[in-house]
mmCIF file of C-alpha atoms and ligand atoms in Angstrom:
data_model
loop_
_atom_site.group_PDB
_atom_site.id
_atom_site.type_symbol
_atom_site.label_atom_id
_atom_site.label_comp_id
_atom_site.label_asym_id
_atom_site.label_seq_id
_atom_site.Cartn_x
_atom_site.Cartn_y
_atom_site.Cartn_z
ATOM 1 C CA MET A 1 -8.799 -5.393 22.199
ATOM 2 C CA GLU A 2 -9.430 -2.831 19.229
ATOM 3 C CA PRO A 3 -12.568 -0.721 19.786
ATOM 4 C CA THR A 4 -15.483 -1.660 17.618
ATOM 5 C CA HIS A 5 -18.401 0.354 15.584
ATOM 6 C CA PRO A 6 -21.895 -0.196 16.242
ATOM 7 C CA LYS A 7 -21.912 -2.465 13.324
ATOM 8 C CA GLY A 8 -19.130 -4.953 15.009
ATOM 9 C CA ALA A 9 -16.330 -4.016 12.596
ATOM 10 C CA PRO A 10 -13.093 -2.165 13.927
ATOM 11 C CA TRP A 11 -13.168 1.424 14.323
ATOM 12 C CA ARG A 12 -9.592 2.995 13.322
ATOM 13 C CA ASN A 13 -8.426 6.511 13.328
ATOM 14 C CA PHE A 14 -6.882 7.433 10.159
ATOM 15 C CA TYR A 15 -5.180 10.704 9.710
ATOM 16 C CA GLY A 16 -4.612 10.839 5.700
ATOM 17 C CA ARG A 17 -6.667 12.540 3.090
ATOM 18 C CA ARG A 18 -9.527 10.978 1.409
ATOM 19 C CA HIS A 19 -10.680 13.352 -1.100
ATOM 20 C CA GLY A 20 -8.597 16.336 -3.125
ATOM 21 C CA LYS A 21 -9.640 18.300 -5.921
ATOM 22 C CA THR A 22 -12.907 17.813 -7.807
ATOM 23 C CA LEU A 23 -12.791 14.877 -9.991
ATOM 24 C CA ARG A 24 -12.893 15.348 -13.783
ATOM 25 C CA PRO A 25 -15.901 13.789 -15.285
ATOM 26 C CA ALA A 26 -13.891 10.953 -16.994
ATOM 27 C CA GLN A 27 -12.268 10.189 -13.478
ATOM 28 C CA GLN A 28 -15.554 10.023 -11.886
ATOM 29 C CA ARG A 29 -17.126 7.722 -14.572
ATOM 30 C CA TYR A 30 -14.400 5.184 -13.950
ATOM 31 C CA LEU A 31 -15.290 5.001 -10.158
ATOM 32 C CA ASP A 32 -19.102 4.939 -11.161
ATOM 33 C CA GLU A 33 -18.531 2.020 -13.737
ATOM 34 C CA ASP A 34 -15.367 0.392 -12.701
ATOM 35 C CA LEU A 35 -14.460 0.291 -9.024
ATOM 36 C CA GLU A 36 -17.284 -2.183 -7.784
ATOM 37 C CA ARG A 37 -16.328 -4.809 -10.601
ATOM 38 C CA LEU A 38 -12.592 -4.425 -9.088
ATOM 39 C CA SER A 39 -12.668 -3.939 -5.679
ATOM 40 C CA PRO A 40 -11.859 -7.276 -4.030
ATOM 41 C CA GLY A 41 -14.681 -6.892 -1.534
ATOM 42 C CA PRO A 42 -17.428 -5.030 -0.937
ATOM 43 C CA VAL A 43 -16.433 -0.995 -1.624
ATOM 44 C CA ASP A 44 -18.358 -0.107 1.087
ATOM 45 C CA TRP A 45 -16.666 -1.770 3.985
ATOM 46 C CA GLU A 46 -19.461 -0.924 6.687
ATOM 47 C CA ALA A 47 -21.299 -3.859 4.642
ATOM 48 C CA ASN A 48 -18.932 -6.423 5.599
ATOM 49 C CA PRO A 49 -18.897 -5.994 9.245
ATOM 50 C CA ASP A 50 -18.034 -9.350 9.723
ATOM 51 C CA ARG A 51 -14.880 -9.310 7.794
ATOM 52 C CA ASP A 52 -15.752 -12.377 5.515
ATOM 53 C CA PRO A 53 -12.129 -13.473 4.140
ATOM 54 C CA LEU A 54 -11.654 -12.717 0.558
ATOM 55 C CA ASP A 55 -12.033 -15.498 -1.761
ATOM 56 C CA LEU A 56 -8.426 -15.312 -3.247
ATOM 57 C CA PRO A 57 -8.817 -18.333 -5.741
ATOM 58 C CA GLY A 58 -12.160 -16.829 -7.056
ATOM 59 C CA LEU A 59 -10.370 -13.622 -7.752
ATOM 60 C CA PHE A 60 -6.934 -14.788 -9.078
ATOM 61 C CA GLY A 61 -7.128 -18.527 -9.607
ATOM 62 C CA ALA A 62 -3.570 -20.007 -8.712
ATOM 63 C CA ARG A 63 -1.816 -16.723 -9.179
ATOM 64 C CA PRO A 64 0.384 -15.624 -6.303
ATOM 65 C CA LEU A 65 -0.944 -12.421 -4.662
ATOM 66 C CA TRP A 66 1.041 -9.063 -4.721
ATOM 67 C CA LEU A 67 0.272 -6.118 -2.765
ATOM 68 C CA GLU A 68 0.906 -2.471 -3.044
ATOM 69 C CA ILE A 69 -0.111 -0.406 -0.055
ATOM 70 C CA GLY A 70 -0.901 3.484 -0.664
ATOM 71 C CA PHE A 71 -0.425 3.194 -4.613
ATOM 72 C CA GLY A 72 -0.666 7.164 -4.985
ATOM 73 C CA GLY A 73 -1.576 7.783 -8.606
ATOM 74 C CA GLY A 74 -0.848 3.776 -9.440
ATOM 75 C CA GLU A 75 1.897 4.287 -11.964
ATOM 76 C CA HIS A 76 4.148 1.203 -10.012
ATOM 77 C CA LEU A 77 1.205 -0.752 -9.554
ATOM 78 C CA VAL A 78 0.419 -0.792 -12.858
ATOM 79 C CA HIS A 79 3.992 -1.312 -14.059
ATOM 80 C CA GLN A 80 4.401 -4.225 -12.253
ATOM 81 C CA ALA A 81 0.794 -5.788 -12.949
ATOM 82 C CA SER A 82 1.816 -5.386 -16.907
ATOM 83 C CA LEU A 83 5.269 -6.973 -16.153
ATOM 84 C CA ASN A 84 3.680 -9.776 -14.184
ATOM 85 C CA PRO A 85 0.663 -11.356 -15.786
ATOM 86 C CA ASP A 86 0.931 -14.515 -13.847
ATOM 87 C CA VAL A 87 0.359 -12.660 -10.580
ATOM 88 C CA GLY A 88 -2.496 -11.289 -9.075
ATOM 89 C CA PHE A 89 -2.322 -7.754 -7.520
ATOM 90 C CA ILE A 90 -4.204 -5.757 -4.743
ATOM 91 C CA GLY A 91 -3.138 -2.497 -4.611
ATOM 92 C CA CYS A 92 -5.006 -0.507 -1.395
ATOM 93 C CA GLU A 93 -5.519 3.459 -1.582
ATOM 94 C CA PRO A 94 -7.926 5.436 0.625
ATOM 95 C CA PHE A 95 -7.374 8.593 -1.441
ATOM 96 C CA ILE A 96 -10.088 8.470 -3.925
ATOM 97 C CA ASN A 97 -8.465 10.922 -6.645
ATOM 98 C CA GLY A 98 -5.758 8.306 -6.529
ATOM 99 C CA VAL A 99 -8.001 5.340 -6.787
ATOM 100 C CA ALA A 100 -9.649 7.196 -9.979
ATOM 101 C CA MET A 101 -6.326 7.846 -11.564
ATOM 102 C CA LEU A 102 -5.458 4.105 -11.126
ATOM 103 C CA LEU A 103 -8.695 3.168 -12.916
ATOM 104 C CA GLY A 104 -7.785 5.416 -15.783
ATOM 105 C CA LYS A 105 -4.645 3.577 -16.101
ATOM 106 C CA ILE A 106 -6.076 0.117 -15.882
ATOM 107 C CA ARG A 107 -8.362 1.023 -18.736
ATOM 108 C CA GLU A 108 -5.655 2.240 -21.118
ATOM 109 C CA ALA A 109 -3.408 -0.903 -20.480
ATOM 110 C CA GLY A 110 -6.222 -3.581 -20.013
ATOM 111 C CA LEU A 111 -5.055 -5.457 -17.270
ATOM 112 C CA ASP A 112 -7.315 -8.130 -15.826
ATOM 113 C CA ASN A 113 -5.016 -9.167 -12.856
ATOM 114 C CA LEU A 114 -5.495 -6.021 -10.652
ATOM 115 C CA ARG A 115 -7.975 -5.483 -7.936
ATOM 116 C CA ILE A 116 -8.323 -2.254 -5.880
ATOM 117 C CA HIS A 117 -9.518 -1.966 -2.130
ATOM 118 C CA PRO A 118 -10.293 1.820 -2.008
ATOM 119 C CA GLY A 119 -9.558 2.200 1.625
ATOM 120 C CA ASP A 120 -7.466 1.883 4.700
ATOM 121 C CA ALA A 121 -4.740 -1.146 4.584
ATOM 122 C CA ARG A 122 -5.831 -2.226 7.991
ATOM 123 C CA ASP A 123 -9.133 -3.260 6.637
ATOM 124 C CA LEU A 124 -7.675 -5.007 3.952
ATOM 125 C CA PHE A 125 -5.713 -7.243 6.254
ATOM 126 C CA ASP A 126 -8.725 -8.202 8.308
ATOM 127 C CA VAL A 127 -10.253 -10.051 5.103
ATOM 128 C CA LEU A 128 -6.822 -11.562 3.882
ATOM 129 C CA PRO A 129 -5.849 -14.928 4.543
ATOM 130 C CA ASP A 130 -2.485 -15.666 7.047
ATOM 131 C CA ARG A 131 0.380 -15.946 4.996
ATOM 132 C CA SER A 132 -1.591 -15.383 1.466
ATOM 133 C CA VAL A 133 0.781 -12.449 0.169
ATOM 134 C CA ALA A 134 4.003 -13.285 -1.630
ATOM 135 C CA LYS A 135 5.351 -9.525 -2.180
ATOM 136 C CA ALA A 136 4.212 -6.434 -0.482
ATOM 137 C CA PHE A 137 5.151 -2.746 -1.478
ATOM 138 C CA LEU A 138 5.157 0.056 0.905
ATOM 139 C CA LEU A 139 6.252 2.796 -1.582
ATOM 140 C CA TYR A 140 6.843 6.460 -0.048
ATOM 141 C CA PRO A 141 4.496 6.224 2.944
ATOM 142 C CA ASP A 142 3.407 9.444 4.660
ATOM 143 C CA PRO A 143 6.317 10.533 6.251
ATOM 144 C CA TRP A 144 4.622 11.981 9.325
ATOM 145 C CA PRO A 145 7.874 14.439 9.940
ATOM 146 C CA LYS A 146 6.635 15.963 13.684
ATOM 147 C CA LYS A 147 7.836 13.608 16.156
ATOM 148 C CA LYS A 148 4.675 13.430 18.200
ATOM 149 C CA HIS A 149 3.146 12.406 14.545
ATOM 150 C CA HIS A 150 5.339 9.388 14.299
ATOM 151 C CA ARG A 151 3.241 6.953 15.849
ATOM 152 C CA ARG A 152 0.671 7.728 12.823
ATOM 153 C CA ARG A 153 3.487 6.389 10.449
ATOM 154 C CA PHE A 154 2.942 3.380 8.922
ATOM 155 C CA VAL A 155 5.837 1.378 10.140
ATOM 156 C CA THR A 156 4.262 1.024 13.735
ATOM 157 C CA PRO A 157 2.880 -2.424 15.424
ATOM 158 C CA GLU A 158 -0.541 -1.262 14.618
ATOM 159 C CA HIS A 159 0.155 -1.736 10.849
ATOM 160 C CA LEU A 160 3.178 -4.235 10.569
ATOM 161 C CA GLU A 161 1.627 -6.890 13.245
ATOM 162 C CA PRO A 162 -1.637 -7.718 10.527
ATOM 163 C CA LEU A 163 0.955 -7.138 7.527
ATOM 164 C CA ALA A 164 3.224 -9.962 8.874
ATOM 165 C CA ARG A 165 0.640 -12.123 9.505
ATOM 166 C CA VAL A 166 -0.858 -12.176 6.182
ATOM 167 C CA MET A 167 2.712 -12.452 4.208
ATOM 168 C CA ALA A 168 4.140 -15.775 3.361
ATOM 169 C CA PRO A 169 7.287 -17.013 5.119
ATOM 170 C CA GLY A 170 10.048 -15.832 2.841
ATOM 171 C CA ALA A 171 7.847 -13.043 1.257
ATOM 172 C CA GLU A 172 9.436 -9.965 0.328
ATOM 173 C CA LEU A 173 8.717 -6.609 1.836
ATOM 174 C CA ARG A 174 9.740 -3.454 -0.325
ATOM 175 C CA ILE A 175 9.744 0.213 1.366
ATOM 176 C CA ALA A 176 11.101 3.202 -0.224
ATOM 177 C CA THR A 177 11.281 6.494 1.478
ATOM 178 C CA ASP A 178 13.162 9.703 1.250
ATOM 179 C CA ILE A 179 13.006 10.380 5.254
ATOM 180 C CA PRO A 180 16.414 9.491 6.833
ATOM 181 C CA ASP A 181 14.239 9.254 10.163
ATOM 182 C CA TYR A 182 11.537 6.968 8.318
ATOM 183 C CA VAL A 183 14.653 4.365 7.676
ATOM 184 C CA ARG A 184 15.394 4.453 11.250
ATOM 185 C CA GLN A 185 12.076 4.000 12.544
ATOM 186 C CA SER A 186 11.893 1.115 9.871
ATOM 187 C CA LEU A 187 15.156 -0.674 10.549
ATOM 188 C CA ILE A 188 13.842 -0.749 14.179
ATOM 189 C CA GLU A 189 10.043 -2.049 13.756
ATOM 190 C CA VAL A 190 9.830 -3.767 10.718
ATOM 191 C CA PRO A 191 12.260 -6.588 12.344
ATOM 192 C CA LYS A 192 10.390 -6.493 15.541
ATOM 193 C CA ALA A 193 7.339 -7.397 13.793
ATOM 194 C CA GLY A 194 9.089 -10.612 12.181
ATOM 195 C CA PHE A 195 11.148 -9.414 9.128
ATOM 196 C CA ARG A 196 14.707 -9.468 8.091
ATOM 197 C CA TRP A 197 16.456 -6.969 6.536
ATOM 198 C CA THR A 198 18.294 -8.410 3.408
ATOM 199 C CA ALA A 199 21.010 -5.542 2.805
ATOM 200 C CA GLU A 200 24.702 -6.557 3.075
ATOM 201 C CA GLY A 201 25.767 -3.253 1.677
ATOM 202 C CA PRO A 202 25.102 0.430 0.795
ATOM 203 C CA ALA A 203 23.983 -0.492 -2.799
ATOM 204 C CA ASP A 204 21.149 -2.257 -1.503
ATOM 205 C CA TRP A 205 19.568 0.568 0.106
ATOM 206 C CA ARG A 206 20.777 3.128 -2.635
ATOM 207 C CA VAL A 207 20.262 1.666 -5.996
ATOM 208 C CA PRO A 208 16.536 0.869 -6.970
ATOM 209 C CA TRP A 209 15.288 -2.727 -7.638
ATOM 210 C CA PRO A 210 15.878 -3.721 -10.978
ATOM 211 C CA ASP A 211 12.128 -3.804 -11.979
ATOM 212 C CA TRP A 212 11.742 -0.483 -10.431
ATOM 213 C CA HIS A 213 9.255 2.245 -11.690
ATOM 214 C CA ARG A 214 9.460 5.692 -10.449
ATOM 215 C CA THR A 215 6.640 6.872 -8.290
ATOM 216 C CA ARG A 216 4.882 10.304 -8.477
ATOM 217 C CA TYR A 217 6.296 11.125 -4.972
ATOM 218 C CA GLU A 218 9.781 9.840 -5.761
ATOM 219 C CA ALA A 219 10.046 12.098 -8.691
ATOM 220 C CA LYS A 220 8.972 15.164 -6.540
ATOM 221 C CA ALA A 221 11.645 14.189 -3.598
ATOM 222 C CA VAL A 222 14.354 13.770 -5.949
ATOM 223 C CA ARG A 223 13.494 17.327 -7.893
ATOM 224 C CA GLU A 224 13.420 18.649 -4.272
ATOM 225 C CA GLY A 225 16.958 17.361 -3.520
ATOM 226 C CA ARG A 226 16.172 14.366 -1.018
ATOM 227 C CA VAL A 227 17.805 10.974 -1.636
ATOM 228 C CA PRO A 228 15.445 8.030 -1.938
ATOM 229 C CA GLN A 229 16.354 4.806 -0.073
ATOM 230 C CA TYR A 230 15.071 1.165 -0.967
ATOM 231 C CA LEU A 231 14.867 -1.171 1.939
ATOM 232 C CA THR A 232 14.310 -4.861 1.460
ATOM 233 C CA PHE A 233 12.892 -7.189 3.883
ATOM 234 C CA VAL A 234 12.211 -10.871 4.032
ATOM 235 C CA ARG A 235 9.150 -12.479 6.272
ATOM 236 C CA ALA A 236 10.862 -14.590 8.540
HETATM 237 C C1 LIG B 1 3.193 10.069 0.344
HETATM 238 S S1 LIG B 1 1.901 9.234 -0.630
HETATM 239 C C2 LIG B 1 3.113 8.170 -1.955
HETATM 240 C C3 LIG B 1 2.016 7.606 -2.887
HETATM 241 C C4 LIG B 1 2.823 6.681 -3.769
HETATM 242 N N1 LIG B 1 3.059 5.631 -3.081
HETATM 243 C C5 LIG B 1 3.813 7.345 -4.488
HETATM 244 O O1 LIG B 1 5.038 6.940 -4.092
HETATM 245 O O2 LIG B 1 3.832 8.276 -4.957
HETATM 246 C C6 LIG B 1 1.463 8.047 0.609
HETATM 247 C C7 LIG B 1 0.232 7.346 0.463
HETATM 248 O O3 LIG B 1 -0.255 6.313 1.025
HETATM 249 C C8 LIG B 1 -1.620 6.017 1.378
HETATM 250 N N2 LIG B 1 -2.068 6.071 2.587
HETATM 251 C C9 LIG B 1 -1.935 6.502 3.933
HETATM 252 N N3 LIG B 1 -2.283 5.605 4.998
HETATM 253 C C10 LIG B 1 -2.579 4.683 4.573
HETATM 254 C C11 LIG B 1 -3.293 3.269 4.934
HETATM 255 N N4 LIG B 1 -3.304 3.209 6.220
HETATM 256 N N5 LIG B 1 -3.722 2.357 4.061
HETATM 257 C C12 LIG B 1 -3.215 2.404 2.558
HETATM 258 N N6 LIG B 1 -2.878 3.501 1.915
HETATM 259 C C13 LIG B 1 -2.602 4.776 2.753
HETATM 260 C C14 LIG B 1 -1.920 7.824 1.186
HETATM 261 O O4 LIG B 1 -3.165 8.210 0.944
HETATM 262 C C15 LIG B 1 -1.162 8.347 0.278
HETATM 263 O O5 LIG B 1 -1.550 8.281 -1.003
#
């Protein structure tokens, strides 16, 4: 059983960064004015120790739900939400500077089909109903290159098992990475959690998806000479 904090919600290690450089005044304003309204549940998850499930029809009506985990600056998420107005999106990102960047982009694009969980994906999985997610994106998850840190990677049972629970049968999981060892670990761990890798030939992992939008992390990886790989899985 997972350890619990005094109020009852699970306690979890998180090794990433939650804060970066000082926010610009406009970014602070987006957080103050927009985040609560755009959050799918309480912004302060300590305030929901019982992990009441999200009211998805209340958020998105009958629209299917797509999820982006660790959206960084939000460019791919905004692109997908603009392309797919008939889909409801939840993006999660614990790095508050990224959340502020996305809020600015949402204002600019005037989107109404996007909600933001400003925290760890595992907290979001706790409140998502089983089989509620029709597509999920995990784009350039933190590489944790040292071997002793591989267990911190997202493609571990601690993250993949609850992700598999909330995904609908037949739902697509897209993973992009520039780290060959991350590909290796994904191809072992993701199928163990109940997904099937759909690739039939090299083009399937070398060529991006037709509706792809390059992320900031990918642009940097390519500038530095690393090669993107695109893995598509389907929930069994
Ligand atoms: C290497 S960055 C890539 C960001 C973006 N997807 C891109 O491609 O530019 C990985 C992101 O995953 C986020 N992240 C790490 N652990 C996470 C978790 N448990 N839940 C949600 N996001 C997480 C980090 O905060 C970081 O922004």
